[in-house]
GROMACS .gro file of C-alpha atoms in nm:
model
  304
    1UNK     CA    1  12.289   4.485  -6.901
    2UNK     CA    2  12.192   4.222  -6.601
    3UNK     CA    3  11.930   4.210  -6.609
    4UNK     CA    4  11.572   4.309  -6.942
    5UNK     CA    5  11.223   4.288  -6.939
    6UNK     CA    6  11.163   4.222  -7.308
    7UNK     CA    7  10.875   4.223  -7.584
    8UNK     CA    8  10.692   3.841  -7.572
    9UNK     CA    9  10.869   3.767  -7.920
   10UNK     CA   10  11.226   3.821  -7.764
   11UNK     CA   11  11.114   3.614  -7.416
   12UNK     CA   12  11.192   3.217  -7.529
   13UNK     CA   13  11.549   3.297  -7.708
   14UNK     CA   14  11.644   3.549  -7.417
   15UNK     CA   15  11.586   3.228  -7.194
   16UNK     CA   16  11.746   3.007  -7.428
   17UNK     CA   17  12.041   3.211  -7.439
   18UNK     CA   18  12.027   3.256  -7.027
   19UNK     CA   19  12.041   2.887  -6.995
   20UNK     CA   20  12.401   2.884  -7.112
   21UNK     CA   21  12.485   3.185  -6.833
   22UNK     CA   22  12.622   3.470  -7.061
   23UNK     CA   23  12.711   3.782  -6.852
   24UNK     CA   24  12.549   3.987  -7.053
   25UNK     CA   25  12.286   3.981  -7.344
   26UNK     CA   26  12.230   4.254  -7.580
   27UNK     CA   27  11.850   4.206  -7.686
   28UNK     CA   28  11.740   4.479  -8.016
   29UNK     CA   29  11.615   4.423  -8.336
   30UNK     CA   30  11.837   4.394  -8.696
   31UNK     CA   31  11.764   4.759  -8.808
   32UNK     CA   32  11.852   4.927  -8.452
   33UNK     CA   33  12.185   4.658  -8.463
   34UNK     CA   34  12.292   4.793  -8.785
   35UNK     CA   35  12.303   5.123  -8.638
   36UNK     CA   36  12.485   5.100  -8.353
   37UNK     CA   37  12.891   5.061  -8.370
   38UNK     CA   38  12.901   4.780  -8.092
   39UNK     CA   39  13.282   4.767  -8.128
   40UNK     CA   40  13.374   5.121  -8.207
   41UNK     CA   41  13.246   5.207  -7.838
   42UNK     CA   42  13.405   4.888  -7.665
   43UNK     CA   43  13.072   4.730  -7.536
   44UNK     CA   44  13.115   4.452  -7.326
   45UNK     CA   45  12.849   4.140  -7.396
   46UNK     CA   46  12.835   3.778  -7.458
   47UNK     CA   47  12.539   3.743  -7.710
   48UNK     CA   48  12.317   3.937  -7.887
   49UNK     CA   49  11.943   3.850  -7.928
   50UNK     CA   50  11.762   4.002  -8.235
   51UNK     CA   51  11.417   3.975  -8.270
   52UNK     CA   52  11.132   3.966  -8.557
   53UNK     CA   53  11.139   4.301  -8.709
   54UNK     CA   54  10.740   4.245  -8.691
   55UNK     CA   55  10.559   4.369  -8.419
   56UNK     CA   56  10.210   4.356  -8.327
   57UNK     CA   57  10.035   4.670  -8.260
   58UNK     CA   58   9.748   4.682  -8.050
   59UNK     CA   59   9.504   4.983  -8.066
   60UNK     CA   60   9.381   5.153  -7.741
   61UNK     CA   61   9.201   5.440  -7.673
   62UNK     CA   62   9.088   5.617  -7.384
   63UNK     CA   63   8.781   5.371  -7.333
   64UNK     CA   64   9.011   5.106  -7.244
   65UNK     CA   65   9.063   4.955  -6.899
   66UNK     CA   66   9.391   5.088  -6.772
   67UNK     CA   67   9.419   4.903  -6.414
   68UNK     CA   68   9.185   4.798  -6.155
   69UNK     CA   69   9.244   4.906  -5.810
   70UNK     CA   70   9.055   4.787  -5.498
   71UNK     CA   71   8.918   5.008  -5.261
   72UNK     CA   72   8.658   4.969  -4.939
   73UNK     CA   73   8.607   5.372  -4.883
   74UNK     CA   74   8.421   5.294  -4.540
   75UNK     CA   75   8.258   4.953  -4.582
   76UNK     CA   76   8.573   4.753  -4.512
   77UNK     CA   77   8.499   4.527  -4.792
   78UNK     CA   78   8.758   4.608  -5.054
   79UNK     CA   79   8.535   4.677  -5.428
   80UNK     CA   80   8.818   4.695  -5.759
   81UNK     CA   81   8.756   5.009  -5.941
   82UNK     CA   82   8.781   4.968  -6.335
   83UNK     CA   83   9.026   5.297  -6.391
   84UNK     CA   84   9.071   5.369  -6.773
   85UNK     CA   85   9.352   5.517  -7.003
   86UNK     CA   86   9.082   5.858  -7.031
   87UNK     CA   87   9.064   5.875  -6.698
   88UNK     CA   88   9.409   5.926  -6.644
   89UNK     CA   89   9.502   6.099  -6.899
   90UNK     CA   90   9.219   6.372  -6.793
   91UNK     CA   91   9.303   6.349  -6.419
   92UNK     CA   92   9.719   6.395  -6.555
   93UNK     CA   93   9.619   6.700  -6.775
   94UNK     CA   94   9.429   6.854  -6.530
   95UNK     CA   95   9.713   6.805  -6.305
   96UNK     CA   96   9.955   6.969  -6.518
   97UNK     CA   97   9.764   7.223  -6.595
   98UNK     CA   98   9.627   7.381  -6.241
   99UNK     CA   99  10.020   7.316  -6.060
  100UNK     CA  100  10.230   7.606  -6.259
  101UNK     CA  101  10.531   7.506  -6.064
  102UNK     CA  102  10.735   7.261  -6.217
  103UNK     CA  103  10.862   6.928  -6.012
  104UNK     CA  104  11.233   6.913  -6.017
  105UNK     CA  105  11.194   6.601  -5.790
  106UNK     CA  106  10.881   6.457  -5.599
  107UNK     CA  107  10.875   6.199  -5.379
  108UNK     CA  108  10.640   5.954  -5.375
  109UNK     CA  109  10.504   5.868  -5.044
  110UNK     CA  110  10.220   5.613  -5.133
  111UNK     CA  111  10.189   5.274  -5.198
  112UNK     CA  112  10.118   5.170  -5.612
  113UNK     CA  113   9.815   4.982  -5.407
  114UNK     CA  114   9.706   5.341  -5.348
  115UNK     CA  115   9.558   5.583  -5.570
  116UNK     CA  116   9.763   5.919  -5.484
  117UNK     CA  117  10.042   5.694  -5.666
  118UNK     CA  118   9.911   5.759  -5.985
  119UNK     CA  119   9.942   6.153  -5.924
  120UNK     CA  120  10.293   6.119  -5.817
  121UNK     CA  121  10.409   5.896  -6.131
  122UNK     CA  122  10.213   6.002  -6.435
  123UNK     CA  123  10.246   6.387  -6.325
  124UNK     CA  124  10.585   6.361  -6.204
  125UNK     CA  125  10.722   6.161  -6.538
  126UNK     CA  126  10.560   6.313  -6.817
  127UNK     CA  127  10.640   6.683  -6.699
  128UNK     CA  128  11.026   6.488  -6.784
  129UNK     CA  129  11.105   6.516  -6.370
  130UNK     CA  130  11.302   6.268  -6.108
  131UNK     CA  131  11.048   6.044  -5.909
  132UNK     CA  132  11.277   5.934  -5.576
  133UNK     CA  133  11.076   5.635  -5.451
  134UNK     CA  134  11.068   5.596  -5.082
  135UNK     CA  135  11.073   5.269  -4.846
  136UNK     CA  136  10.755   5.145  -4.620
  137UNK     CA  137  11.027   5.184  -4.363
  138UNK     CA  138  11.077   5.520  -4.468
  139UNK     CA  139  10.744   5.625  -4.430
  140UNK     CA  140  10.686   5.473  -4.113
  141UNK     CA  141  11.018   5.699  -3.976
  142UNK     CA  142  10.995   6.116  -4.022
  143UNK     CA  143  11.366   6.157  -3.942
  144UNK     CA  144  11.426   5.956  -4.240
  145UNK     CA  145  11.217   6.115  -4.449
  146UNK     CA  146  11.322   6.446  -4.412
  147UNK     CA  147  11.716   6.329  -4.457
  148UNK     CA  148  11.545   6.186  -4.840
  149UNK     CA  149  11.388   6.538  -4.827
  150UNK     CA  150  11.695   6.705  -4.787
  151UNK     CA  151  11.941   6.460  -4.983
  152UNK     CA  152  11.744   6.494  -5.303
  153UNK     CA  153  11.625   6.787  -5.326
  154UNK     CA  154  11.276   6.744  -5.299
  155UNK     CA  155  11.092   7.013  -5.463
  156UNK     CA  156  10.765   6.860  -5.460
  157UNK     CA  157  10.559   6.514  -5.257
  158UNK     CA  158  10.208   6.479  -5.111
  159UNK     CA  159  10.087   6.291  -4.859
  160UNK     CA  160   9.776   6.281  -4.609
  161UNK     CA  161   9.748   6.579  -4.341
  162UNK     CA  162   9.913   6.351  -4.037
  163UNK     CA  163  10.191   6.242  -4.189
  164UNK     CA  164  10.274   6.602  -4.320
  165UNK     CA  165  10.236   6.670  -3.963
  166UNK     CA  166  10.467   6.469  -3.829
  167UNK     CA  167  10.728   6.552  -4.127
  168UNK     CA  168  10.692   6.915  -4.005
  169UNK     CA  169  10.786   6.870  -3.624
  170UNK     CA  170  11.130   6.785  -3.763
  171UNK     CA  171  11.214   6.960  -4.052
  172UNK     CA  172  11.351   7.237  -4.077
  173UNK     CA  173  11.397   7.557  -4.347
  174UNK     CA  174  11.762   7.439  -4.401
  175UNK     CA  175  11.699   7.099  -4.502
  176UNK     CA  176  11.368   7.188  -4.641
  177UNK     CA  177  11.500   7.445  -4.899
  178UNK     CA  178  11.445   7.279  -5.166
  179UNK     CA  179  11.070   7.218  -5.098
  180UNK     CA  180  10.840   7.386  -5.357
  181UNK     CA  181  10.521   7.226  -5.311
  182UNK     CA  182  10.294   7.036  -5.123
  183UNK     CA  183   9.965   6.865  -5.149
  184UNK     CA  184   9.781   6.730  -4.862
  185UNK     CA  185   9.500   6.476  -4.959
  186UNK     CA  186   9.335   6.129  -4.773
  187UNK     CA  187   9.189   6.330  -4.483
  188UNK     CA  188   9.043   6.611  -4.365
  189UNK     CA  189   9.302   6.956  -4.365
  190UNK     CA  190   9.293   7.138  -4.011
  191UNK     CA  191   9.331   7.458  -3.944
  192UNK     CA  192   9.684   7.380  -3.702
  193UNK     CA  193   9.845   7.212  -3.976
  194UNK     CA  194   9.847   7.512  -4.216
  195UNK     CA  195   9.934   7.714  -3.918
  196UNK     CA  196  10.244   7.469  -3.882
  197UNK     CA  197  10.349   7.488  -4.205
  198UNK     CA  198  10.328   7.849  -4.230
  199UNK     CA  199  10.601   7.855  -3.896
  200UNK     CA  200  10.809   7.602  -4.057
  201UNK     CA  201  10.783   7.645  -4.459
  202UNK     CA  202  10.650   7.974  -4.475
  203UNK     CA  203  10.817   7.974  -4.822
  204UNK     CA  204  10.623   7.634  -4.954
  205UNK     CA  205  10.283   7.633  -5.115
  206UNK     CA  206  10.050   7.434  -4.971
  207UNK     CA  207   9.702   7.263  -5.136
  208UNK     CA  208   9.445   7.050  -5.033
  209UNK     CA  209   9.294   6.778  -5.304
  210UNK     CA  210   9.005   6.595  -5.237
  211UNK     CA  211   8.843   6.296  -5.480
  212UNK     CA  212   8.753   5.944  -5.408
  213UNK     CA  213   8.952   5.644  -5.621
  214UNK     CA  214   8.604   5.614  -5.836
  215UNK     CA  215   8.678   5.949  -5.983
  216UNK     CA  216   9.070   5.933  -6.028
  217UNK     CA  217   9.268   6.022  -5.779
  218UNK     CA  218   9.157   6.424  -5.730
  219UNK     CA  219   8.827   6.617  -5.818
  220UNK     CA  220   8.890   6.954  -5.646
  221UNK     CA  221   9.139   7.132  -5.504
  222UNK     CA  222   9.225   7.435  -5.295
  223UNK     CA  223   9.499   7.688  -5.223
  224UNK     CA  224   9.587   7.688  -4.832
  225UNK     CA  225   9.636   8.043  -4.740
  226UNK     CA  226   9.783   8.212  -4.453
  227UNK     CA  227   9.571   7.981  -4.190
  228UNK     CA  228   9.274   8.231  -4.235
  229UNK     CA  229   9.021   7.974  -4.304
  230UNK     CA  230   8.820   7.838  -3.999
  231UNK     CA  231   8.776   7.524  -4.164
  232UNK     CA  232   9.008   7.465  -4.450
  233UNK     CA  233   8.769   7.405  -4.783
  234UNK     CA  234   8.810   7.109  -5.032
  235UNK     CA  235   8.810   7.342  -5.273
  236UNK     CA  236   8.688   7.400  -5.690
  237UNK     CA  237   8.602   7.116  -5.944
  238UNK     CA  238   8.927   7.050  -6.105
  239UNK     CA  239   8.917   7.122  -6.519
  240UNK     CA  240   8.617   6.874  -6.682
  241UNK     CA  241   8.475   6.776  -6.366
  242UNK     CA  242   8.167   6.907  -6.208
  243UNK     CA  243   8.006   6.868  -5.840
  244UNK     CA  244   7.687   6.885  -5.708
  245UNK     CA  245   7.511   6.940  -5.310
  246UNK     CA  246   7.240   6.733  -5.317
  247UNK     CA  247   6.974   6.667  -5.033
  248UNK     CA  248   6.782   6.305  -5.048
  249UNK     CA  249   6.546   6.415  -5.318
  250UNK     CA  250   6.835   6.459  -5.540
  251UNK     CA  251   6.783   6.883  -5.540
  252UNK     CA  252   7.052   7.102  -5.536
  253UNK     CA  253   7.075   7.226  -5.178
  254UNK     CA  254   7.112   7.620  -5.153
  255UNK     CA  255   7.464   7.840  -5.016
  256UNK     CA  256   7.529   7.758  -4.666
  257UNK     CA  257   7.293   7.437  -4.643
  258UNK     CA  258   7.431   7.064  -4.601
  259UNK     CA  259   7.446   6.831  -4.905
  260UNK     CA  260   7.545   6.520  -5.001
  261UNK     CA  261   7.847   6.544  -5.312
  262UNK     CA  262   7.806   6.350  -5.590
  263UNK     CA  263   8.109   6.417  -5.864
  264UNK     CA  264   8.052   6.375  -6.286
  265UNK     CA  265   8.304   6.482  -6.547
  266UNK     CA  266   8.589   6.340  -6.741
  267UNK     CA  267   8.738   6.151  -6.419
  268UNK     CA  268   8.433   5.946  -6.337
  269UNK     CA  269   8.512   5.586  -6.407
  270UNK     CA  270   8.321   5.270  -6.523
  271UNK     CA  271   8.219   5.115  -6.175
  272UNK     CA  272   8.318   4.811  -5.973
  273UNK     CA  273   8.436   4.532  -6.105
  274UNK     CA  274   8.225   4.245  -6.152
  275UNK     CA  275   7.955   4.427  -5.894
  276UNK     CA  276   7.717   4.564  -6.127
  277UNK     CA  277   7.466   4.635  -5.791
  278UNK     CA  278   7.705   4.819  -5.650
  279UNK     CA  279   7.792   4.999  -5.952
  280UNK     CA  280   7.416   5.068  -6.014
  281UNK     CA  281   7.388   5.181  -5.677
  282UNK     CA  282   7.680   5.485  -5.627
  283UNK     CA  283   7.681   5.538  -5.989
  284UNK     CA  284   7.369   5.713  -6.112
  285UNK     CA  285   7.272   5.888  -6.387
  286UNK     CA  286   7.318   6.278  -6.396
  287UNK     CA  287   6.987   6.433  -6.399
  288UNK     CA  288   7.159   6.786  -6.491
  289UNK     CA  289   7.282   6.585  -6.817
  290UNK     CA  290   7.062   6.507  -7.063
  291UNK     CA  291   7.372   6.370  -7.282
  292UNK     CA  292   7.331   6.013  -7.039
  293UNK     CA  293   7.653   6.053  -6.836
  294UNK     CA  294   7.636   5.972  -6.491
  295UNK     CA  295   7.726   6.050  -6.078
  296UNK     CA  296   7.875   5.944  -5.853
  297UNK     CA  297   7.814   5.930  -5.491
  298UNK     CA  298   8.049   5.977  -5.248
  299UNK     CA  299   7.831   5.970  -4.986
  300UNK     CA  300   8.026   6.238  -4.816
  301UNK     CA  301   7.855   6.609  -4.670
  302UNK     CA  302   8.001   6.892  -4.806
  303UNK     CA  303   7.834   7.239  -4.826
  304UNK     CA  304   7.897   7.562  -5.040
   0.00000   0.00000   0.00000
């Protein structure tokens, strides 16, 4: 071991030890030492670092902040969203529970910085899969990202509709055989696109997410079929979530007839941070819900 990230208690007499350069430090508590033979198996280290055997627990539940993560949407003036361990562990269930096929290896295409991120990690890892990170340089360079594609057998990665694009002018079914799934999400799905990928990776399913960062990375989802859709759809609520058409009044607008989507359910989270007129603003409360939850508006036009 080089190089540990340790509990606080271990920190100062890891750094103590690192002061006097050992190659290698060994940092555990007495009970796990005990148990492990460090001489039967030959391990190679200078020290060994054992820690209090008392360790503070700290309760959290799904109330709890998890991270903040900024976001402008189109203002251009970045608002942190207040994200919470509930949040994604609903957006993470629901996620494992629509996709029925399994990631063998996904590739994650986003910045942390970005919300899709936190599909691609928390799904990927606790379904017990590979996550192959990939470089900005990467991203920036489709040649290079279909030799990752093809060099780890990537069976699953999502990404917004133009980069896909460009991904599918070079690939190819040979070095795209491994490919199980994809998701498309950021922008809007066109027609061509699904046309492309049904030339290219005919054999690939293909789905459409849509949800803003204030809800938790995805809200609804659809199943892109064989390019028979005139204008690819954004889908059904994902599990716990619901969405509503509204028109300025705050009615439901009929079949066929524009609306404005505001999204409630398990995803919603707690609002800006440190903008509570903001918060009060896109973050109503849910006149279909007499429990007191709340909406959110998207300010995007959707209709059924």
């Amino acid at each position: 071991i080089d190089r540990l990230i340790a509990y606080k208690p271990l920190v100062d007499e890891a750094i103590e030890l690192a002061e006097h350069k050992p190659k290698k430090v060994i940092v555990l508590n007495r009970k796990l030492g005990a148990r492990i033979p460090f001489k039967k198996y030959d391990v190679d280290y200078d020290a060994l670092v054992y820690g209090s055997e008392e360790v503070d627990c700290v309760s959290v539940s799904g109330k709890h902040p998890l991270y903040v993560l900024y976001t402008s949407g189109t203002t251009g003036k970045p608002k942190g969203v207040g994200v919470t361990h509930g949040n994604v562990a609903h957006s993470t269930c629901a996620r494992l529970d629509y996709y029925q096929t399994r990631a063998s290896s996904f590739l994650l295409l986003s910045s942390i910085a970005f919300d899709s991120s936190v599909a691609g990690i928390f799904g990927t890892l606790c379904q017990g899969s590979r996550l192959v990170l990939s470089t900005e340089d990467a991203v920036l360079d489709p040649d290079t990202l279909v030799q990752i594609i093809s060099a780890y057998q990537i069976s699953h990665l999502l990404t917004v509709p133009s980069l896909y694009e460009e991904i599918l002018q070079k690939i190819s079914y040979k070095k795209g055989n491994g490919l199980k799934q994809i998701i498309v999400a950021g922008e809007p799905c066109r027609k061509n696109l699904v046309e492309l990928h049904d030339i290219h990776l005919p054999q690939v399913e293909l789905f459409n997410e849509y949800g803003p960062t204030e809800t938790t990375v995805w809200s609804s989802v659809y199943q892109c079929n064989k390019a028979n859709d005139h204008v690819i759809p954004i889908g059904r609520p994902i599990p716990n979530t619901q969405i509503y058409l509204l028109d300025m009044q705050w009615n439901p607008v009929p079949v066929g007839v524009i609306g404005e989507l505001y999204i409630g359910g398990e995803g919603l989270t707690r609002g800006y941070l440190n903008r509570a007129d903001v918060t009060a603003e896109c973050y109503i409360p849910n006149l279909f819900d007499h429990a007191g939850s709340r909406l959110y508006r998207t300010g995007d036009l959707a209709r059924y």
